[in-house]
Structures are given as structure tokens and as C-alpha cells.
mmCIF file with all atom_site columns, C-alpha atoms and ligand atoms in Angstrom:
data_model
loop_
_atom_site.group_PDB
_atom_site.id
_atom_site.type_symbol
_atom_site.label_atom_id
_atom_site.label_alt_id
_atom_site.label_comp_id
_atom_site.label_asym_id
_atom_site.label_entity_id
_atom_site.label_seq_id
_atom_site.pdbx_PDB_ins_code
_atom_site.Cartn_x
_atom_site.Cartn_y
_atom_site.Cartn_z
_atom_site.occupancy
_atom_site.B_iso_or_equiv
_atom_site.pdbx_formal_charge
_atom_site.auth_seq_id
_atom_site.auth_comp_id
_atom_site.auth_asym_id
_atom_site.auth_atom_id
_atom_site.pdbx_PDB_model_num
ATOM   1   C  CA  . UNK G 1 1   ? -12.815 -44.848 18.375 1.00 51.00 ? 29  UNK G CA  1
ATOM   2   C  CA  . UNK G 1 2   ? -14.157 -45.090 22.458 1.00 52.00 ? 30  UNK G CA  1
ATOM   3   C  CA  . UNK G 1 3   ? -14.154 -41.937 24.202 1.00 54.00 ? 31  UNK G CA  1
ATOM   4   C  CA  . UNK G 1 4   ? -10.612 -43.228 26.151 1.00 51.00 ? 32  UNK G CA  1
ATOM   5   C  CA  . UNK G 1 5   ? -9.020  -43.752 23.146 1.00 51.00 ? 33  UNK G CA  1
ATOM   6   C  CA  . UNK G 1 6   ? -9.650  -40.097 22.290 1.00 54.00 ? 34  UNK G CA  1
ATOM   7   C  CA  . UNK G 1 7   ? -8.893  -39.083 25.603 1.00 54.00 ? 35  UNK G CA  1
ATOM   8   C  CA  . UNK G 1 8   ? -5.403  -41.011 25.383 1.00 48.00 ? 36  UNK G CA  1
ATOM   9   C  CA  . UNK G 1 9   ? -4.719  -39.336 21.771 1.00 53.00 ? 37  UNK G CA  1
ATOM   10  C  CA  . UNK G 1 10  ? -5.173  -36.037 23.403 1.00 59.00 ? 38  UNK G CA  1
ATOM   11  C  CA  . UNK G 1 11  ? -2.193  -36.505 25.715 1.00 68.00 ? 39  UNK G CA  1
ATOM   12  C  CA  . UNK G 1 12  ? -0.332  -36.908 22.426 1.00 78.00 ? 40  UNK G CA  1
ATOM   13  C  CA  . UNK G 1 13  ? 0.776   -33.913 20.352 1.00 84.00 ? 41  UNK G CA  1
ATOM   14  C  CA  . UNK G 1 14  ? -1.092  -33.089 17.446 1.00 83.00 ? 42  UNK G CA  1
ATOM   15  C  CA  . UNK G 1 15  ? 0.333   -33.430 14.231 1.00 88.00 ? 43  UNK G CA  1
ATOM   16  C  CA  . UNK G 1 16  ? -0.642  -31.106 11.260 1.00 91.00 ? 44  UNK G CA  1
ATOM   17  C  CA  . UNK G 1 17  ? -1.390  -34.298 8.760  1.00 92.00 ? 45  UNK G CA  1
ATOM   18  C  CA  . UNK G 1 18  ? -4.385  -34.611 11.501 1.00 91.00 ? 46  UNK G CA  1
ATOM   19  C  CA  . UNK G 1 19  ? -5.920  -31.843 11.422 1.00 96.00 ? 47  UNK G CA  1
ATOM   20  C  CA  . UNK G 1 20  ? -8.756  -31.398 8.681  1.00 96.00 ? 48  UNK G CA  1
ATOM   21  C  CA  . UNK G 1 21  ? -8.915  -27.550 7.752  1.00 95.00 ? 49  UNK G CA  1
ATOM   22  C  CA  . UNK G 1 22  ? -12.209 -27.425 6.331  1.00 97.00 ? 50  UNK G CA  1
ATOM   23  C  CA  . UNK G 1 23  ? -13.625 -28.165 9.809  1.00 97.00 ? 51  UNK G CA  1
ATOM   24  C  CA  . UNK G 1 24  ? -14.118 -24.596 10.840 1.00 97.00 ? 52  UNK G CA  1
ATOM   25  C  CA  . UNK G 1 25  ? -15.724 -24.019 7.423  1.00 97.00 ? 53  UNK G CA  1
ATOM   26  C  CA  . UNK G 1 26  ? -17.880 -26.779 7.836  1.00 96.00 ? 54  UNK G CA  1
ATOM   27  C  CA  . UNK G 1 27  ? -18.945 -24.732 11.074 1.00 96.00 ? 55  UNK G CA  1
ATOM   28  C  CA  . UNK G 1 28  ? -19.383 -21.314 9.764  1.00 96.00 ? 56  UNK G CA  1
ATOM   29  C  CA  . UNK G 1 29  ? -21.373 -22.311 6.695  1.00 97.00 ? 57  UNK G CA  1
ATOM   30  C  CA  . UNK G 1 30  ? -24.557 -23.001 9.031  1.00 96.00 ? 58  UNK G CA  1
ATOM   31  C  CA  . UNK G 1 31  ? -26.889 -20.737 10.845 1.00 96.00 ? 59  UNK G CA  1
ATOM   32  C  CA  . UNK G 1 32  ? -25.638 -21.370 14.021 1.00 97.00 ? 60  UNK G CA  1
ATOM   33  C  CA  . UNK G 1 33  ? -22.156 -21.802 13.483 1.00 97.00 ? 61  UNK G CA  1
ATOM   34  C  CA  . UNK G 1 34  ? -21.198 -18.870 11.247 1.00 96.00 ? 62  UNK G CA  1
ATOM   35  C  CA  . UNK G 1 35  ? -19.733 -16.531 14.014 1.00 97.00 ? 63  UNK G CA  1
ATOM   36  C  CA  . UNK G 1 36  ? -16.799 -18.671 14.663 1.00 97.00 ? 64  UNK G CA  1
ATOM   37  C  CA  . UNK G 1 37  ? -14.562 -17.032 12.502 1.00 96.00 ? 65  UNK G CA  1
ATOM   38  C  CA  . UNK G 1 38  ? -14.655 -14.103 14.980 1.00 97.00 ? 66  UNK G CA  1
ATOM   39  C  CA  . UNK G 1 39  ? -12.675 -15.710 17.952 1.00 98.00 ? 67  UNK G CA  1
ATOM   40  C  CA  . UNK G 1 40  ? -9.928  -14.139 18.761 1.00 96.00 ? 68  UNK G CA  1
ATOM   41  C  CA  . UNK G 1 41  ? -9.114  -17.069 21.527 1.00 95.00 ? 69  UNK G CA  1
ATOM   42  C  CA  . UNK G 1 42  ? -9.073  -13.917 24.490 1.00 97.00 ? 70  UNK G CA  1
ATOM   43  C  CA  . UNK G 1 43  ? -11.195 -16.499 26.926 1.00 97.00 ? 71  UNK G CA  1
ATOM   44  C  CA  . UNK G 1 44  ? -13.475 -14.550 28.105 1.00 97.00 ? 72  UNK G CA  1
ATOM   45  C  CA  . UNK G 1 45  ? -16.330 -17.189 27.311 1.00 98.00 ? 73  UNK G CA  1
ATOM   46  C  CA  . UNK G 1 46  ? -14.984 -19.957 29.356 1.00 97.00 ? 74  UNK G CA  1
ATOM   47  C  CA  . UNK G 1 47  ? -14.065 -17.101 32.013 1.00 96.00 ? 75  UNK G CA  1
ATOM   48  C  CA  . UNK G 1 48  ? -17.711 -16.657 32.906 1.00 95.00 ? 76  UNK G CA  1
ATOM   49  C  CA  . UNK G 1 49  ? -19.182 -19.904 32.548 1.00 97.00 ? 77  UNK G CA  1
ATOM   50  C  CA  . UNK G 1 50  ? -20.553 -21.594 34.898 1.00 97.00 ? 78  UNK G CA  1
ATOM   51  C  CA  . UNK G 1 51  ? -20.021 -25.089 34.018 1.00 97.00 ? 79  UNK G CA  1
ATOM   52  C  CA  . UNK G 1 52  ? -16.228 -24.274 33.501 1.00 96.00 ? 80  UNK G CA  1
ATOM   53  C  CA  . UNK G 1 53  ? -16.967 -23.002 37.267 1.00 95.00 ? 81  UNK G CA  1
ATOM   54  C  CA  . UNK G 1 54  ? -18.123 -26.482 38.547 1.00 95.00 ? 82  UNK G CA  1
ATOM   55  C  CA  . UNK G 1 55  ? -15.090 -28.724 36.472 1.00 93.00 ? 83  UNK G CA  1
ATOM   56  C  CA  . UNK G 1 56  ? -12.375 -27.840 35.303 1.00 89.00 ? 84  UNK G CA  1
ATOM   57  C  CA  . UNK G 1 57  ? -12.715 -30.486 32.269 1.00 92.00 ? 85  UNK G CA  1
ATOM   58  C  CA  . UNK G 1 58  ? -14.888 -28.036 30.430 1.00 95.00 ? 86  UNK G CA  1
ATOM   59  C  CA  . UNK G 1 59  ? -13.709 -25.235 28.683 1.00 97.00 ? 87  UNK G CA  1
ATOM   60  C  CA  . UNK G 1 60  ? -15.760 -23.411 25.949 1.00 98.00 ? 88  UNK G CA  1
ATOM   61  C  CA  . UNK G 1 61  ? -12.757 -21.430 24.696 1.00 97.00 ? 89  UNK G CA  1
ATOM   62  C  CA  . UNK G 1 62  ? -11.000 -24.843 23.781 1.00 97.00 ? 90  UNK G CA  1
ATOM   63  C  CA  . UNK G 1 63  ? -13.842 -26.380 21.533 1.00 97.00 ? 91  UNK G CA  1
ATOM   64  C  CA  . UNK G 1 64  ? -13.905 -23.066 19.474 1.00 98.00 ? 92  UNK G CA  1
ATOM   65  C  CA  . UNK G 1 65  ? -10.038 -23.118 19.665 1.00 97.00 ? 93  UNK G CA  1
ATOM   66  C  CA  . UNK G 1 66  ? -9.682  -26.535 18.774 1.00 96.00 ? 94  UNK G CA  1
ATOM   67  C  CA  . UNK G 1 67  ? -12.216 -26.015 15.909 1.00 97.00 ? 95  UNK G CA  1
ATOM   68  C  CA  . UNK G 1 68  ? -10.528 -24.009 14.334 1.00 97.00 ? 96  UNK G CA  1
ATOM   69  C  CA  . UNK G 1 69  ? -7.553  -25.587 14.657 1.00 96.00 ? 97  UNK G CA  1
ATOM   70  C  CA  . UNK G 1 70  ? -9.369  -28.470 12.674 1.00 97.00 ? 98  UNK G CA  1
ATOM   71  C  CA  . UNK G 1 71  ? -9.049  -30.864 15.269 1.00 96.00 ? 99  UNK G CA  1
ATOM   72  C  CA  . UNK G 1 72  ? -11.931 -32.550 14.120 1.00 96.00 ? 100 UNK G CA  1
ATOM   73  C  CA  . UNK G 1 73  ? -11.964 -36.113 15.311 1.00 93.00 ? 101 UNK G CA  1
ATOM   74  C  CA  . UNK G 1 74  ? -10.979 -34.728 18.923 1.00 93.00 ? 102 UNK G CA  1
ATOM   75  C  CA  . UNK G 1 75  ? -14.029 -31.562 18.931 1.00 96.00 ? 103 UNK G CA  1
ATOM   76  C  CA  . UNK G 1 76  ? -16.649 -34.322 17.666 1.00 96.00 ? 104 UNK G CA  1
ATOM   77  C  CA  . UNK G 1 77  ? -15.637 -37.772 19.443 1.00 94.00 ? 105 UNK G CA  1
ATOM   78  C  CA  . UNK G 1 78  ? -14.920 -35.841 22.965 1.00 93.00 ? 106 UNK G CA  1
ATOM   79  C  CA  . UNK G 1 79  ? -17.029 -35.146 25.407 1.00 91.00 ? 107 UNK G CA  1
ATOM   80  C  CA  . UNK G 1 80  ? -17.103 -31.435 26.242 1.00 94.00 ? 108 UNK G CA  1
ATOM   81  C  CA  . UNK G 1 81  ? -19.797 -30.403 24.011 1.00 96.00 ? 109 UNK G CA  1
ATOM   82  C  CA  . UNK G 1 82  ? -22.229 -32.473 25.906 1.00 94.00 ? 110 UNK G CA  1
ATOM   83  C  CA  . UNK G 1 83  ? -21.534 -30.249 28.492 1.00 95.00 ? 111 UNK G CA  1
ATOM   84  C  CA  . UNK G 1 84  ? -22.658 -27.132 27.843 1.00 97.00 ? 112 UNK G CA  1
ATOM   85  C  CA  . UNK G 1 85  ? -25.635 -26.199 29.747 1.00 96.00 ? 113 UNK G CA  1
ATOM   86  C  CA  . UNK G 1 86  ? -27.031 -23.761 27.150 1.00 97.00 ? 114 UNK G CA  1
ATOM   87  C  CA  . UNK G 1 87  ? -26.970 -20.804 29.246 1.00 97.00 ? 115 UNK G CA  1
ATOM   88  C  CA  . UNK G 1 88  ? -26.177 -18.767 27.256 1.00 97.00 ? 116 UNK G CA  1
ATOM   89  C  CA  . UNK G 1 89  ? -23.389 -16.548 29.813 1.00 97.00 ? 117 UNK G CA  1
ATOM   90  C  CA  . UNK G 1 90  ? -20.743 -16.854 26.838 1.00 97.00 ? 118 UNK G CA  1
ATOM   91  C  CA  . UNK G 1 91  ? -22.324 -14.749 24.404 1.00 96.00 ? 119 UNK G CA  1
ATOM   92  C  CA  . UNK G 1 92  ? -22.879 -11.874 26.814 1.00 96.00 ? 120 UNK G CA  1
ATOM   93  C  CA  . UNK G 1 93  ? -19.028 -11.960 27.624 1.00 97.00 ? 121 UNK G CA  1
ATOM   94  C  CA  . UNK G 1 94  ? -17.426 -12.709 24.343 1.00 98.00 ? 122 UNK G CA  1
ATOM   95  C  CA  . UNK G 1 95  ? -16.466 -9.390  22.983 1.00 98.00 ? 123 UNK G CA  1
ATOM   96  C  CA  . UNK G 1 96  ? -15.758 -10.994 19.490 1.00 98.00 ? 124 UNK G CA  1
ATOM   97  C  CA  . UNK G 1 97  ? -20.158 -11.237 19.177 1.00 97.00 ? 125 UNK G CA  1
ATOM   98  C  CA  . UNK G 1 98  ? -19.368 -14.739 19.043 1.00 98.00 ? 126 UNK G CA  1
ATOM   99  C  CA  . UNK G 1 99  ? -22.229 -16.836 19.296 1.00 98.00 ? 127 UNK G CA  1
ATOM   100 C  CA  . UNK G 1 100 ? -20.269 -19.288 21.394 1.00 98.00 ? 128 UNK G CA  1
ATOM   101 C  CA  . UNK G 1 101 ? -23.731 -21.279 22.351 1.00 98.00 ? 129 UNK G CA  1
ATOM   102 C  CA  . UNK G 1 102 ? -24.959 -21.595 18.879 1.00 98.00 ? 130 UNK G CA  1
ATOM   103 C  CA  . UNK G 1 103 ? -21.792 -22.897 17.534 1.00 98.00 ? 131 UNK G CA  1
ATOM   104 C  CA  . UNK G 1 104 ? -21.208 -25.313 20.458 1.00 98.00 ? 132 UNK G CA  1
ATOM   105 C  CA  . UNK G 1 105 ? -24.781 -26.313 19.450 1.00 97.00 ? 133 UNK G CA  1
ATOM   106 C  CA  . UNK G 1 106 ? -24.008 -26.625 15.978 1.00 97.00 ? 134 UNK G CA  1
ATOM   107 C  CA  . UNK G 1 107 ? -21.016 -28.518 16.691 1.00 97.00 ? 135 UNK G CA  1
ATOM   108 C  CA  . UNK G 1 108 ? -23.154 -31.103 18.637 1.00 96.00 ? 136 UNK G CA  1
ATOM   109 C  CA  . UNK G 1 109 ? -25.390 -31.532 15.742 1.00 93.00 ? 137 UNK G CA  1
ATOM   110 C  CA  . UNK G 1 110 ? -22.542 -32.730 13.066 1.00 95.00 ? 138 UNK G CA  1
ATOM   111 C  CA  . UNK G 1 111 ? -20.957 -34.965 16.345 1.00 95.00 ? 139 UNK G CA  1
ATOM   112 C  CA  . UNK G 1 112 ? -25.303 -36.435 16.358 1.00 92.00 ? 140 UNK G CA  1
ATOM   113 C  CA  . UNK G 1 113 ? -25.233 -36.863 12.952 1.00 90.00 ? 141 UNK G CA  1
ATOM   114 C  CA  . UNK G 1 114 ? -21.480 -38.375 12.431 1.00 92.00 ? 142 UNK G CA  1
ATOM   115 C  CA  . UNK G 1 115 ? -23.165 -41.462 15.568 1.00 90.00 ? 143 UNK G CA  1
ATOM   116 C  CA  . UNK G 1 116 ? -21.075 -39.572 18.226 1.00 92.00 ? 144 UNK G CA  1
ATOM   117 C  CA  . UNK G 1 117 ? -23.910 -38.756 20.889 1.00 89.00 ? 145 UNK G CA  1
ATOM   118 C  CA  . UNK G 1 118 ? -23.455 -41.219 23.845 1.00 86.00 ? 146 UNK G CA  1
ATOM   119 C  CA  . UNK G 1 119 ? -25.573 -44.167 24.398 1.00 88.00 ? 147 UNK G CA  1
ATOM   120 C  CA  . UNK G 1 120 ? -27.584 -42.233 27.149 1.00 89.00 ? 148 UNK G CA  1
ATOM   121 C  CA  . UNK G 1 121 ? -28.384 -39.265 25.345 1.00 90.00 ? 149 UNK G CA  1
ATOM   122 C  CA  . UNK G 1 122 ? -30.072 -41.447 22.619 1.00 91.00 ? 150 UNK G CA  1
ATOM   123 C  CA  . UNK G 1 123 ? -31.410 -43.182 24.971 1.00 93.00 ? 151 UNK G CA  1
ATOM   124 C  CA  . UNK G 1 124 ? -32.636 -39.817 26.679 1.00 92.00 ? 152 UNK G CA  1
ATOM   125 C  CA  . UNK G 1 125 ? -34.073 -38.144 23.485 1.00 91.00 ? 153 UNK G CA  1
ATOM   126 C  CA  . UNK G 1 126 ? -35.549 -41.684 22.464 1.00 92.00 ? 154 UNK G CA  1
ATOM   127 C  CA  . UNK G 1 127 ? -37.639 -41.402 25.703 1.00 92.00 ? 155 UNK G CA  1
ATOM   128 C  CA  . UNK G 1 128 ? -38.995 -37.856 24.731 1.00 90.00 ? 156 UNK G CA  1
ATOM   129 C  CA  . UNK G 1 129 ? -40.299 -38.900 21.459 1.00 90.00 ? 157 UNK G CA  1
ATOM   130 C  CA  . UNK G 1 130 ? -41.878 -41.852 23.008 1.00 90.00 ? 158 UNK G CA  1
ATOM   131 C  CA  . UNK G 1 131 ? -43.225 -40.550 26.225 1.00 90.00 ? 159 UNK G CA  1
ATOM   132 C  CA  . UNK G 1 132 ? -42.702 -36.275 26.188 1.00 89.00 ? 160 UNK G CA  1
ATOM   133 C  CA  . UNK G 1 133 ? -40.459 -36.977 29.113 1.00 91.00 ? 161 UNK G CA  1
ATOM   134 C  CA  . UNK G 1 134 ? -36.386 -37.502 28.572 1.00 91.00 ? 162 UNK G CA  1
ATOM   135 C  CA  . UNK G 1 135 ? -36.644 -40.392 31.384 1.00 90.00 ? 163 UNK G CA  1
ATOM   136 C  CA  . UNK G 1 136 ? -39.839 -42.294 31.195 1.00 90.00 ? 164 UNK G CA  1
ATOM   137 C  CA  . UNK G 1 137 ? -42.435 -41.913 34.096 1.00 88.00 ? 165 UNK G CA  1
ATOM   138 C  CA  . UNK G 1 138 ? -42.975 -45.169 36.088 1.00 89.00 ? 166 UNK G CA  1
ATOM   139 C  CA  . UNK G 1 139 ? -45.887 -46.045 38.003 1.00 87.00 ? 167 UNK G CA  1
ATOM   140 C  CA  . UNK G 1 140 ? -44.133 -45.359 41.479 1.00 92.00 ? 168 UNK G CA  1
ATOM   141 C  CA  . UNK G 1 141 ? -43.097 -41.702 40.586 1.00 90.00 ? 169 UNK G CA  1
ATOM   142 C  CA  . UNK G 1 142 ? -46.656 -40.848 40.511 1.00 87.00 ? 170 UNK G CA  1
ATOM   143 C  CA  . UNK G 1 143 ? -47.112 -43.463 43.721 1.00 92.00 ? 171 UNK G CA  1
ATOM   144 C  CA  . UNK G 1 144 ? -44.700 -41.027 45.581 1.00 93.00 ? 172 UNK G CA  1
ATOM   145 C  CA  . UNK G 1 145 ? -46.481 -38.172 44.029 1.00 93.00 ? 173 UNK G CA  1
ATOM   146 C  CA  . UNK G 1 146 ? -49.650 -39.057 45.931 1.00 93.00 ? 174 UNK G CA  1
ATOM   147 C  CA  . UNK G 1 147 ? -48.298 -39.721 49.371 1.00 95.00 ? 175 UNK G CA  1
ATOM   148 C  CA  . UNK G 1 148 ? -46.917 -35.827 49.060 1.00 96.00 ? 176 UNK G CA  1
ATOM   149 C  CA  . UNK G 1 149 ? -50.082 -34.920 47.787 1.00 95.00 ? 177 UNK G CA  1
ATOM   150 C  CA  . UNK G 1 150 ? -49.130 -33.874 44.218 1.00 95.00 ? 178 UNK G CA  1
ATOM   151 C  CA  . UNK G 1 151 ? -51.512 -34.256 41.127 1.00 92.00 ? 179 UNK G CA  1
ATOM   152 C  CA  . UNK G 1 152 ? -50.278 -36.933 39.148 1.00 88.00 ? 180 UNK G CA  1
ATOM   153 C  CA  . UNK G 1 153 ? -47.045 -36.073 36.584 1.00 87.00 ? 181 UNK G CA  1
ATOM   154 C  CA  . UNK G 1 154 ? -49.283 -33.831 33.681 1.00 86.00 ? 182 UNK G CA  1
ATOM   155 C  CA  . UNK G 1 155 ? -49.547 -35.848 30.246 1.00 85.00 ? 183 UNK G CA  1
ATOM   156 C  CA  . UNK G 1 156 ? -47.053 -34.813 27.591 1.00 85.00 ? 184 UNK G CA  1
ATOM   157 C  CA  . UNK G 1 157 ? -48.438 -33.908 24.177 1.00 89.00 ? 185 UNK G CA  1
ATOM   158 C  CA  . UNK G 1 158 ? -46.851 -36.826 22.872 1.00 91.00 ? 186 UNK G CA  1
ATOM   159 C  CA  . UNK G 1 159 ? -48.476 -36.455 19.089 1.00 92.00 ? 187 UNK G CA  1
ATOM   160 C  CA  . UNK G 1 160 ? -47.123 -32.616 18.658 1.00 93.00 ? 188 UNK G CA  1
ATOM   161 C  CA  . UNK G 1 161 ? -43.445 -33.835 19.588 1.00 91.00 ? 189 UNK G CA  1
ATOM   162 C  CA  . UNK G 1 162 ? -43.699 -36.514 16.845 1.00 91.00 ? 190 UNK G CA  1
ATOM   163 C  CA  . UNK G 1 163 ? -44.799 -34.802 14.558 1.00 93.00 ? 191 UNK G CA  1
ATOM   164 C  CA  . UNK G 1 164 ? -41.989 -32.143 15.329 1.00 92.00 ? 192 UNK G CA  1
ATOM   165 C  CA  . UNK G 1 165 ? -39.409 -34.568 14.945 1.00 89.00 ? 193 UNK G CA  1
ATOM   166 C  CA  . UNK G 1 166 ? -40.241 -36.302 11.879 1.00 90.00 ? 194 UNK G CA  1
ATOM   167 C  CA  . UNK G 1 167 ? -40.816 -32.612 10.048 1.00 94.00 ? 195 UNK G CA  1
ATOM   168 C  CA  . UNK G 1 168 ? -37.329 -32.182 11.104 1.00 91.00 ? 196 UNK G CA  1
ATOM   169 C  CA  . UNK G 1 169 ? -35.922 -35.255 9.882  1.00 88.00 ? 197 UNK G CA  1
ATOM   170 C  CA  . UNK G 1 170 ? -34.869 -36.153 13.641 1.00 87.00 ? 198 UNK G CA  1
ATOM   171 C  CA  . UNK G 1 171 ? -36.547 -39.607 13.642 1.00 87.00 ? 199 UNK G CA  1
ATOM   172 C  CA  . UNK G 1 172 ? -34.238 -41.032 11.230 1.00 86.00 ? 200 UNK G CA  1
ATOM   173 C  CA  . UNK G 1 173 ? -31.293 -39.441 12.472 1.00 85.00 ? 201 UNK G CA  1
ATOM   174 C  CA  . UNK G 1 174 ? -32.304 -40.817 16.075 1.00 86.00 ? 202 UNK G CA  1
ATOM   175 C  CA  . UNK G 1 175 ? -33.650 -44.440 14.795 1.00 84.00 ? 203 UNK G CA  1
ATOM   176 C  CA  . UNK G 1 176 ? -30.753 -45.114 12.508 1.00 76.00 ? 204 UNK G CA  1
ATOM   177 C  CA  . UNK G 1 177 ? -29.259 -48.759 12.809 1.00 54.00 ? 205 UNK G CA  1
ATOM   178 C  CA  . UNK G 1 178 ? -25.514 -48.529 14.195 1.00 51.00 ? 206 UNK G CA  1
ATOM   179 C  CA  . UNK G 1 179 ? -23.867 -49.876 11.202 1.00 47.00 ? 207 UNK G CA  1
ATOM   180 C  CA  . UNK G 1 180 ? -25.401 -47.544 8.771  1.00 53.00 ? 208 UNK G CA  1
ATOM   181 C  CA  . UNK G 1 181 ? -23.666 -44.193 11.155 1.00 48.00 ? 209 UNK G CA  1
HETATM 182 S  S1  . SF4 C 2 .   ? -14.976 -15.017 24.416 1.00 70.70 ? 13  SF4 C S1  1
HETATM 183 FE FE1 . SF4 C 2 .   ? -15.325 -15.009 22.185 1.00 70.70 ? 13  SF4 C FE1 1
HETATM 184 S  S2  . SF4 C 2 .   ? -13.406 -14.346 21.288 1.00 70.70 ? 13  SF4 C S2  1
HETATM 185 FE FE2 . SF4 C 2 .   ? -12.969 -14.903 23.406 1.00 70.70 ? 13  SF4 C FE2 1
HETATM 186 S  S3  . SF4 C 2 .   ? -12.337 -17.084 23.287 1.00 70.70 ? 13  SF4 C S3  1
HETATM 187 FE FE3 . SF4 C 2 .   ? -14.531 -17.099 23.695 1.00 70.70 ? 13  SF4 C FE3 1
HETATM 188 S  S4  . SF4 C 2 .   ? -15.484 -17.198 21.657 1.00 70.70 ? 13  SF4 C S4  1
HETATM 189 FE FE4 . SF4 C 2 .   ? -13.367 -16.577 21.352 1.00 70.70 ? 13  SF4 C FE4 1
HETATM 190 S  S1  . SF4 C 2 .   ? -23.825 -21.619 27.240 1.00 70.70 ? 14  SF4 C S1  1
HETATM 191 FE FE1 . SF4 C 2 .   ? -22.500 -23.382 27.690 1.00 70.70 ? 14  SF4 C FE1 1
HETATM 192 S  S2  . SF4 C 2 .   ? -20.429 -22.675 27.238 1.00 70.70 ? 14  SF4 C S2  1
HETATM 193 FE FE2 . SF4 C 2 .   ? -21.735 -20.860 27.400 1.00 70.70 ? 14  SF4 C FE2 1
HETATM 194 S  S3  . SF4 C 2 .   ? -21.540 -20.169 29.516 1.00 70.70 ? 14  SF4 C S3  1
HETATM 195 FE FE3 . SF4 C 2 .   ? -23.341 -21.501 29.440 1.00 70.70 ? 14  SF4 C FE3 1
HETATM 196 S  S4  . SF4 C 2 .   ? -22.618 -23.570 29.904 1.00 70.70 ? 14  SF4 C S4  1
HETATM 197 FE FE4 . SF4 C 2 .   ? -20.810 -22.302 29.439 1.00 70.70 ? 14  SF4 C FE4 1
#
């Protein structure tokens, strides 16, 4: 389902049959998802963040809501956890102790793992393993570098992020064909 489709479902009311209760279990049975349950909805998180500042699109409070309303399909396909800036504001202002970060975190890595992460994030985290940088240096950037008089861009340590990602499994997560997501 494209992102407009889920955009255009959203305008629809949800239905109950939808909604897939085990969702918010799914969430609070990992490390960084298990304050969830806490959320009391008050708002507090999207309130002081400063994302939800810049566009009005993103809303913390709504992913946790709608996560534990089970909305499943709409929390993983959409594109509000991609926004989060990891900043962490949230936690300091949720008086539940809700780790809103974490679980917005943990959220994004079921939505990686179901083949929800947008082309250009791939594309972006394909670029770190491959170079250490999320968009890969070209020859002019360090071209322009000289005529400021900067030192050329510093090398990555390429080998050490490799060998990160394939203890964590990452590499086959990130290198998996399409039709096998
Ligand atoms: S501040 Fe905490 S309790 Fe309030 S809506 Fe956000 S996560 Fe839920
Ligand atoms: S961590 Fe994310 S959700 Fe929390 S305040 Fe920062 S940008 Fe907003």
C-alpha cells in the first residue's frame, strides 16, 4: 500500500475489524517499547516537541495513541515516525515516565523490518555502511572544501561500521531483495 493510499484511508473512519490488538503488545514486549502501556493520552509529549513546533503533521501523542489503538497498518506504513528528531524533549515532559523516544524508535524498527522505510532512507543508511557518511562524499565537496581552506572531509572508519552492522544483523535487514519483505 503507497504512502497516499494510507494517507486517503486515514480520512476514512476506522473500523474495529481493522484494528489488530496485539499491536501495542508487540510494542511493550521489547526494550524500548515496554513503557507504552503508561500513556495516559494527556499530550504533554507532543506539547513540547519541537518538530510538532515546526509542522503540524507530526504529533508524538498520536503514534502512541494510535498504537494502542492497534492501528497497525496506519502507525507502520505512515510517515510520522520518520519524523522524530530523537531529541529526546518528550520524555522530560511526559509525566506517565513514558519513554516516548524509545518507543517511537522501536516502532520504526518493526515499520524497517515489515519493508516500510522509504526509498531514501535505505538509500541513506546504504551510503553509511558503504562510505561512513549517510550521503556519499563527491570529489567537488572536498574541491569546495579547499577554496575555503578546510582540510579535506576526515575518512570514516568504514571497517568498524561494518562490522557493527553485520553483528547486528542490519546488513540483511538493509540488503534484502524487495520481494522477499
Ligand atoms: S506525555 Fe506521556 S502520557 Fe502524555 S500523551 Fe505523551 S506519552 Fe502519553
Ligand atoms: S524525541 Fe521526537 S517526538 Fe520527542 S520531542 Fe523530540 S522530536 Fe518530538
Amino acid at each position: 500500500m503507497s504512502k497516499d493510499e494510507i494517507d486517503i484511508q486515514l480520512k476514512e473512519p476506522i473500523q474495529t475489524k481493522d484494528l489488530d490488538p496485539e499491536f501495542k503488545y508487540e510494542l511493550a514486549n521489547t526494550y524500548l517499547g515496554k513503557s507504552i502501556e503508561a500513556c495516559f493520552k494527556c499530550g504533554a509529549c507532543t506539547g513540547g516537541c519541537p518538530v510538532s513546533i515546526l509542522t503540524e503533521v507530526y504529533k508524538p501523542r498520536q503514534i502512541i495513541g494510535e498504537t494502542l489503538l492497534g492501528m497497525r497498518k496506519e502507525v507502520l506504513a505512515g510517515r510520522m515516525i520518520w519524523l522524530c528528531a530523537t531529541c529526546y524533549t518528550c520524555e522530560d515532559r511526559c509525566p506517565q515516565k513514558v519513554n516516548v523516544t524509545d518507543v517511537i524508535l522501536a516502532i520504526r524498527n518493526i515499520a524497517f523490518r515489515k519493508g516500510y522505510a522509504s526509498k531514501a532512507l535505505i538509500e541513506q543508511a546504504k551510503n553509511m555502511v558503504e562510505t561512513g557518511w549517510i550521503q556519499r562524499p563527491t570529489a567537488s565537496m572536498n574541491k569546495r572544501r579547499e577554496a575555503l581552506g578546510l582540510s579535506p572531509l576526515p575518512k570514516k572508519a568504514v571497517e568498524d561500521i561494518q562490522k557493527i552492522i553485520k553483528a547486528t544483523g542490519f546488513d540483511k535487514l538493509l540488503y534484502k531483495k524487495e520481494d522477499e519483505k
